[in-house]
PDB file of C-alpha atoms in Angstrom:
ATOM      1  CA  MET Y   1      33.309  -3.686   8.819  1.00  0.00           C
ATOM      2  CA  LYS Y   2      32.890  -1.227   5.927  1.00  0.00           C
ATOM      3  CA  ALA Y   3      30.734  -3.708   4.060  1.00  0.00           C
ATOM      4  CA  ARG Y   4      28.529  -3.966   7.130  1.00  0.00           C
ATOM      5  CA  ILE Y   5      28.169  -0.230   7.428  1.00  0.00           C
ATOM      6  CA  GLY Y   6      27.360  -0.077   3.486  1.00  0.00           C
ATOM      7  CA  ILE Y   7      24.677  -2.614   4.041  1.00  0.00           C
ATOM      8  CA  VAL Y   8      23.104  -0.744   6.914  1.00  0.00           C
ATOM      9  CA  LEU Y   9      23.223   2.363   5.140  1.00  0.00           C
ATOM     10  CA  VAL Y  10      21.426   1.123   2.046  1.00  0.00           C
ATOM     11  CA  ALA Y  11      18.853  -0.647   4.259  1.00  0.00           C
ATOM     12  CA  LEU Y  12      18.270   2.644   6.092  1.00  0.00           C
ATOM     13  CA  VAL Y  13      18.051   4.632   2.818  1.00  0.00           C
ATOM     14  CA  LEU Y  14      15.376   2.127   1.482  1.00  0.00           C
ATOM     15  CA  LEU Y  15      13.348   2.170   4.818  1.00  0.00           C
ATOM     16  CA  ALA Y  16      13.623   5.844   5.488  1.00  0.00           C
ATOM     17  CA  GLY Y  17      13.121   7.038   2.044  1.00  0.00           C
ATOM     18  CA  CYS Y  18       9.826   8.716   0.638  1.00  0.00           C
ATOM     19  CA  GLY Y  19       9.003   7.480  -2.908  1.00  0.00           C
ATOM     20  CA  GLY Y  20      11.627   5.210  -3.981  1.00  0.00           C
ATOM     21  CA  GLY Y  21       9.835   5.150  -7.563  1.00  0.00           C
ATOM     22  CA  LYS Y  22      10.195   7.614 -10.472  1.00  0.00           C
ATOM     23  CA  ALA Y  23       7.640  10.257 -10.311  1.00  0.00           C
ATOM     24  CA  ASP Y  24       6.054   8.968 -13.821  1.00  0.00           C
ATOM     25  CA  GLY Y  25       5.770   5.564 -12.200  1.00  0.00           C
ATOM     26  CA  ALA Y  26       7.974   3.867 -15.089  1.00  0.00           C
ATOM     27  CA  ASP Y  27       9.610   1.519 -12.819  1.00  0.00           C
ATOM     28  CA  HIS Y  28       6.380  -0.097 -11.632  1.00  0.00           C
ATOM     29  CA  GLY Y  29       5.743  -3.812 -12.523  1.00  0.00           C
ATOM     30  CA  PRO Y  30       2.845  -5.542 -13.924  1.00  0.00           C
ATOM     31  CA  LEU Y  31       0.769  -8.463 -12.180  1.00  0.00           C
ATOM     32  CA  ILE Y  32       2.561 -11.161 -10.369  1.00  0.00           C
ATOM     33  CA  SER Y  33       1.781 -14.267 -12.367  1.00  0.00           C
ATOM     34  CA  VAL Y  34      -0.987 -16.515 -10.714  1.00  0.00           C
ATOM     35  CA  SER Y  35       1.224 -19.381 -10.208  1.00  0.00           C
ATOM     36  CA  LYS Y  36       3.972 -17.155  -8.421  1.00  0.00           C
ATOM     37  CA  ARG Y  37       1.503 -15.126  -6.243  1.00  0.00           C
ATOM     38  CA  THR Y  38       1.772 -15.951  -2.208  1.00  0.00           C
ATOM     39  CA  ALA Y  39      -0.857 -15.561   0.428  1.00  0.00           C
ATOM     40  CA  ALA Y  40      -1.131 -12.303   2.049  1.00  0.00           C
ATOM     41  CA  PRO Y  41      -0.699 -12.409   5.634  1.00  0.00           C
ATOM     42  CA  ALA Y  42      -3.249 -11.833   8.369  1.00  0.00           C
ATOM     43  CA  VAL Y  43      -3.740  -7.914   8.269  1.00  0.00           C
ATOM     44  CA  THR Y  44      -6.140  -6.809  11.147  1.00  0.00           C
ATOM     45  CA  GLY Y  45      -6.407  -3.871  13.651  1.00  0.00           C
ATOM     46  CA  GLU Y  46      -8.020  -0.746  14.715  1.00  0.00           C
ATOM     47  CA  LEU Y  47      -8.436   1.867  12.166  1.00  0.00           C
ATOM     48  CA  LEU Y  48      -7.474   5.598  12.915  1.00  0.00           C
ATOM     49  CA  GLY Y  49     -10.533   7.303  13.570  1.00  0.00           C
ATOM     50  CA  GLY Y  50     -12.668   4.301  14.644  1.00  0.00           C
ATOM     51  CA  GLY Y  51     -13.574   0.794  13.390  1.00  0.00           C
ATOM     52  CA  SER Y  52     -11.600  -2.033  12.544  1.00  0.00           C
ATOM     53  CA  PHE Y  53     -10.114  -3.971   9.584  1.00  0.00           C
ATOM     54  CA  ASP Y  54      -9.510  -7.605   8.902  1.00  0.00           C
ATOM     55  CA  LEU Y  55      -8.231  -8.573   5.355  1.00  0.00           C
ATOM     56  CA  ALA Y  56      -9.738 -12.120   5.864  1.00  0.00           C
ATOM     57  CA  ALA Y  57     -13.259 -10.561   5.750  1.00  0.00           C
ATOM     58  CA  HIS Y  58     -12.561  -9.148   2.319  1.00  0.00           C
ATOM     59  CA  LYS Y  59     -11.803 -12.563   0.703  1.00  0.00           C
ATOM     60  CA  GLY Y  60     -13.564 -12.536  -2.596  1.00  0.00           C
ATOM     61  CA  GLU Y  61     -12.792  -8.847  -3.196  1.00  0.00           C
ATOM     62  CA  VAL Y  62      -9.656  -7.184  -4.660  1.00  0.00           C
ATOM     63  CA  VAL Y  63      -7.775  -5.136  -1.873  1.00  0.00           C
ATOM     64  CA  VAL Y  64      -5.429  -2.238  -2.286  1.00  0.00           C
ATOM     65  CA  ILE Y  65      -3.111  -1.481   0.446  1.00  0.00           C
ATOM     66  CA  ASN Y  66      -1.109   1.584   0.665  1.00  0.00           C
ATOM     67  CA  PHE Y  67       1.741   2.185   3.152  1.00  0.00           C
ATOM     68  CA  TRP Y  68       2.036   5.866   3.973  1.00  0.00           C
ATOM     69  CA  ALA Y  69       3.457   8.246   6.276  1.00  0.00           C
ATOM     70  CA  SER Y  70       2.519  11.780   7.341  1.00  0.00           C
ATOM     71  CA  ASN Y  71       5.837  13.298   6.786  1.00  0.00           C
ATOM     72  CA  CYS Y  72       6.101  11.725   3.161  1.00  0.00           C
ATOM     73  CA  ALA Y  73       5.488  14.407   0.293  1.00  0.00           C
ATOM     74  CA  PRO Y  74       5.177  11.613  -2.304  1.00  0.00           C
ATOM     75  CA  CYS Y  75       2.457  10.105  -0.138  1.00  0.00           C
ATOM     76  CA  ARG Y  76       0.405  13.516  -0.391  1.00  0.00           C
ATOM     77  CA  THR Y  77       0.936  13.475  -4.162  1.00  0.00           C
ATOM     78  CA  GLU Y  78      -0.537  10.215  -4.472  1.00  0.00           C
ATOM     79  CA  ALA Y  79      -3.401  10.693  -2.099  1.00  0.00           C
ATOM     80  CA  PRO Y  80      -5.826  12.097  -4.641  1.00  0.00           C
ATOM     81  CA  GLU Y  81      -4.790   9.663  -7.105  1.00  0.00           C
ATOM     82  CA  LEU Y  82      -5.710   6.779  -4.715  1.00  0.00           C
ATOM     83  CA  ALA Y  83      -8.935   8.504  -3.644  1.00  0.00           C
ATOM     84  CA  ALA Y  84      -9.847   8.639  -7.196  1.00  0.00           C
ATOM     85  CA  THR Y  85      -9.205   4.876  -7.891  1.00  0.00           C
ATOM     86  CA  TYR Y  86     -11.071   4.151  -4.787  1.00  0.00           C
ATOM     87  CA  ASN Y  87     -14.004   6.029  -5.993  1.00  0.00           C
ATOM     88  CA  ALA Y  88     -14.104   4.596  -9.576  1.00  0.00           C
ATOM     89  CA  THR Y  89     -13.780   0.891  -8.397  1.00  0.00           C
ATOM     90  CA  LYS Y  90     -15.518   0.833  -4.826  1.00  0.00           C
ATOM     91  CA  SER Y  91     -18.814  -0.216  -6.465  1.00  0.00           C
ATOM     92  CA  ASP Y  92     -17.032  -3.192  -8.020  1.00  0.00           C
ATOM     93  CA  GLY Y  93     -16.244  -4.758  -4.426  1.00  0.00           C
ATOM     94  CA  VAL Y  94     -12.855  -3.320  -4.434  1.00  0.00           C
ATOM     95  CA  ALA Y  95     -11.518  -2.631  -0.699  1.00  0.00           C
ATOM     96  CA  PHE Y  96      -8.735   0.065   0.100  1.00  0.00           C
ATOM     97  CA  LEU Y  97      -6.852   0.059   3.282  1.00  0.00           C
ATOM     98  CA  GLY Y  98      -4.188   2.829   4.148  1.00  0.00           C
ATOM     99  CA  ILE Y  99      -1.350   1.776   6.652  1.00  0.00           C
ATOM    100  CA  SER Y 100       0.553   4.519   8.463  1.00  0.00           C
ATOM    101  CA  VAL Y 101       4.030   3.761   9.325  1.00  0.00           C
ATOM    102  CA  ARG Y 102       6.844   5.215  11.118  1.00  0.00           C
ATOM    103  CA  ASP Y 103       4.498   7.880  12.316  1.00  0.00           C
ATOM    104  CA  GLU Y 104       2.963   9.312  15.569  1.00  0.00           C
ATOM    105  CA  ARG Y 105      -0.595   9.047  15.962  1.00  0.00           C
ATOM    106  CA  ASP Y 106      -1.600  12.733  16.262  1.00  0.00           C
ATOM    107  CA  LYS Y 107       0.535  13.360  12.993  1.00  0.00           C
ATOM    108  CA  ALA Y 108      -0.896  10.400  11.256  1.00  0.00           C
ATOM    109  CA  LEU Y 109      -4.583  11.818  12.112  1.00  0.00           C
ATOM    110  CA  ALA Y 110      -3.639  15.261  11.179  1.00  0.00           C
ATOM    111  CA  TYR Y 111      -2.668  13.930   7.776  1.00  0.00           C
ATOM    112  CA  LEU Y 112      -5.813  11.977   7.040  1.00  0.00           C
ATOM    113  CA  ALA Y 113      -7.963  15.130   7.930  1.00  0.00           C
ATOM    114  CA  ASP Y 114      -5.928  16.845   5.456  1.00  0.00           C
ATOM    115  CA  VAL Y 115      -5.784  14.604   2.538  1.00  0.00           C
ATOM    116  CA  LYS Y 116      -9.330  13.294   3.271  1.00  0.00           C
ATOM    117  CA  THR Y 117      -8.850   9.624   2.090  1.00  0.00           C
ATOM    118  CA  PRO Y 118     -12.140   8.071   1.653  1.00  0.00           C
ATOM    119  CA  TYR Y 119     -11.173   4.569   3.164  1.00  0.00           C
ATOM    120  CA  GLY Y 120      -9.592   3.790   6.643  1.00  0.00           C
ATOM    121  CA  SER Y 121      -6.125   3.390   7.779  1.00  0.00           C
ATOM    122  CA  LEU Y 122      -4.446   1.456  10.265  1.00  0.00           C
ATOM    123  CA  PHE Y 123      -1.710   2.705  12.686  1.00  0.00           C
ATOM    124  CA  ASP Y 124       1.367   0.591  12.541  1.00  0.00           C
ATOM    125  CA  PRO Y 125       4.476   2.792  13.429  1.00  0.00           C
ATOM    126  CA  SER Y 126       6.806  -0.294  13.979  1.00  0.00           C
ATOM    127  CA  GLY Y 127       5.994  -1.474  10.222  1.00  0.00           C
ATOM    128  CA  GLU Y 128       5.138  -5.134  11.471  1.00  0.00           C
ATOM    129  CA  THR Y 129       2.361  -5.440   8.979  1.00  0.00           C
ATOM    130  CA  ALA Y 130       4.787  -5.011   6.038  1.00  0.00           C
ATOM    131  CA  LEU Y 131       7.074  -7.465   7.409  1.00  0.00           C
ATOM    132  CA  GLY Y 132       4.543 -10.162   7.028  1.00  0.00           C
ATOM    133  CA  PHE Y 133       4.214  -9.846   3.367  1.00  0.00           C
ATOM    134  CA  LYS Y 134       6.842 -12.216   1.281  1.00  0.00           C
ATOM    135  CA  VAL Y 135       7.465  -9.049  -0.706  1.00  0.00           C
ATOM    136  CA  PRO Y 136       7.657  -6.345   1.780  1.00  0.00           C
ATOM    137  CA  PRO Y 137       7.272  -2.489   0.755  1.00  0.00           C
ATOM    138  CA  THR Y 138      10.618  -1.300   0.969  1.00  0.00           C
ATOM    139  CA  THR Y 139       9.914   2.265   0.367  1.00  0.00           C
ATOM    140  CA  ILE Y 140       7.079   4.725   1.340  1.00  0.00           C
ATOM    141  CA  PRO Y 141       4.806   5.233  -0.333  1.00  0.00           C
ATOM    142  CA  SER Y 142       4.408   1.474  -1.383  1.00  0.00           C
ATOM    143  CA  THR Y 143       1.089  -0.076  -2.562  1.00  0.00           C
ATOM    144  CA  LEU Y 144       0.099  -3.741  -2.667  1.00  0.00           C
ATOM    145  CA  VAL Y 145      -2.895  -5.099  -4.494  1.00  0.00           C
ATOM    146  CA  ILE Y 146      -4.391  -8.378  -3.049  1.00  0.00           C
ATOM    147  CA  ASP Y 147      -6.291 -10.494  -5.532  1.00  0.00           C
ATOM    148  CA  ARG Y 148      -9.849 -12.127  -4.833  1.00  0.00           C
ATOM    149  CA  ALA Y 149      -8.138 -15.188  -3.407  1.00  0.00           C
ATOM    150  CA  GLY Y 150      -6.097 -13.429  -0.885  1.00  0.00           C
ATOM    151  CA  ARG Y 151      -2.742 -13.446  -2.666  1.00  0.00           C
ATOM    152  CA  LEU Y 152      -0.374 -10.714  -3.335  1.00  0.00           C
ATOM    153  CA  ALA Y 153      -0.913  -9.874  -7.175  1.00  0.00           C
ATOM    154  CA  SER Y 154       0.955  -6.583  -7.728  1.00  0.00           C
ATOM    155  CA  VAL Y 155       3.339  -4.216  -5.917  1.00  0.00           C
ATOM    156  CA  PHE Y 156       3.842  -0.539  -6.596  1.00  0.00           C
ATOM    157  CA  TYR Y 157       6.964   1.185  -5.054  1.00  0.00           C
ATOM    158  CA  GLY Y 158       6.788   4.964  -4.928  1.00  0.00           C
ATOM    159  CA  VAL Y 159       3.795   7.189  -6.151  1.00  0.00           C
ATOM    160  CA  VAL Y 160       1.136   5.074  -7.834  1.00  0.00           C
ATOM    161  CA  TYR Y 161      -1.428   6.961 -10.169  1.00  0.00           C
ATOM    162  CA  GLN Y 162      -5.038   5.955 -11.018  1.00  0.00           C
ATOM    163  CA  LYS Y 163      -3.852   5.439 -14.709  1.00  0.00           C
ATOM    164  CA  GLN Y 164      -1.502   2.591 -13.494  1.00  0.00           C
ATOM    165  CA  LEU Y 165      -3.450   1.245 -10.521  1.00  0.00           C
ATOM    166  CA  GLU Y 166      -7.023   1.070 -11.967  1.00  0.00           C
ATOM    167  CA  PRO Y 167      -6.019  -1.243 -14.780  1.00  0.00           C
ATOM    168  CA  VAL Y 168      -4.522  -3.752 -12.505  1.00  0.00           C
ATOM    169  CA  ILE Y 169      -7.504  -3.802 -10.422  1.00  0.00           C
ATOM    170  CA  ARG Y 170      -9.766  -4.122 -13.440  1.00  0.00           C
ATOM    171  CA  GLN Y 171      -7.439  -7.153 -14.433  1.00  0.00           C
ATOM    172  CA  LEU Y 172      -7.901  -8.643 -11.056  1.00  0.00           C
ATOM    173  CA  LEU Y 173     -11.595  -8.248 -11.027  1.00  0.00           C
ATOM    174  CA  ALA Y 174     -11.829 -10.285 -14.297  1.00  0.00           C
ATOM    175  CA  GLU Y 175     -10.071 -13.194 -12.682  1.00  0.00           C
ATOM    176  CA  SER Y 176     -11.794 -15.836 -10.863  1.00  0.00           C
ATOM    177  CA  ALA Y 177     -11.183 -16.204  -7.324  1.00  0.00           C
TER     178      ALA Y 177
END
């Protein structure tokens, strides 16, 4: 019984925690080798603020997917970093998507208005989208990078900075689809 409680507590900490990574990003890994990459699941839905997103429509592009919540301070810390990376790479055919998890719609909309992300976000309070990945994000924020062939190529747990994310994107842009 104690072991089961311990496992549940660890899972709750991982799922409820904001920013499981170090602030300097030292624990973030490099690209997943091409031979070990797995296909990203279907990611579709209505964007907060209007419009829709379908990951399949972005095949041939590098796609950055960031999982966030309005009550997550590290998410606010990384928002300008993600925006800067988006602005630096959007003309190269890189798409960005935010996914609001464990949130309320009005709080998610207020967060987006406050941090002014230049790309859309899906509302997924139950976290179903994350569960579809073979390597699901276990902390908020988490950022996944999908290669041009539609495979999971990199995972960042915790706050990600432009100096970490942009080189990964540039490497993926240099790969053939």
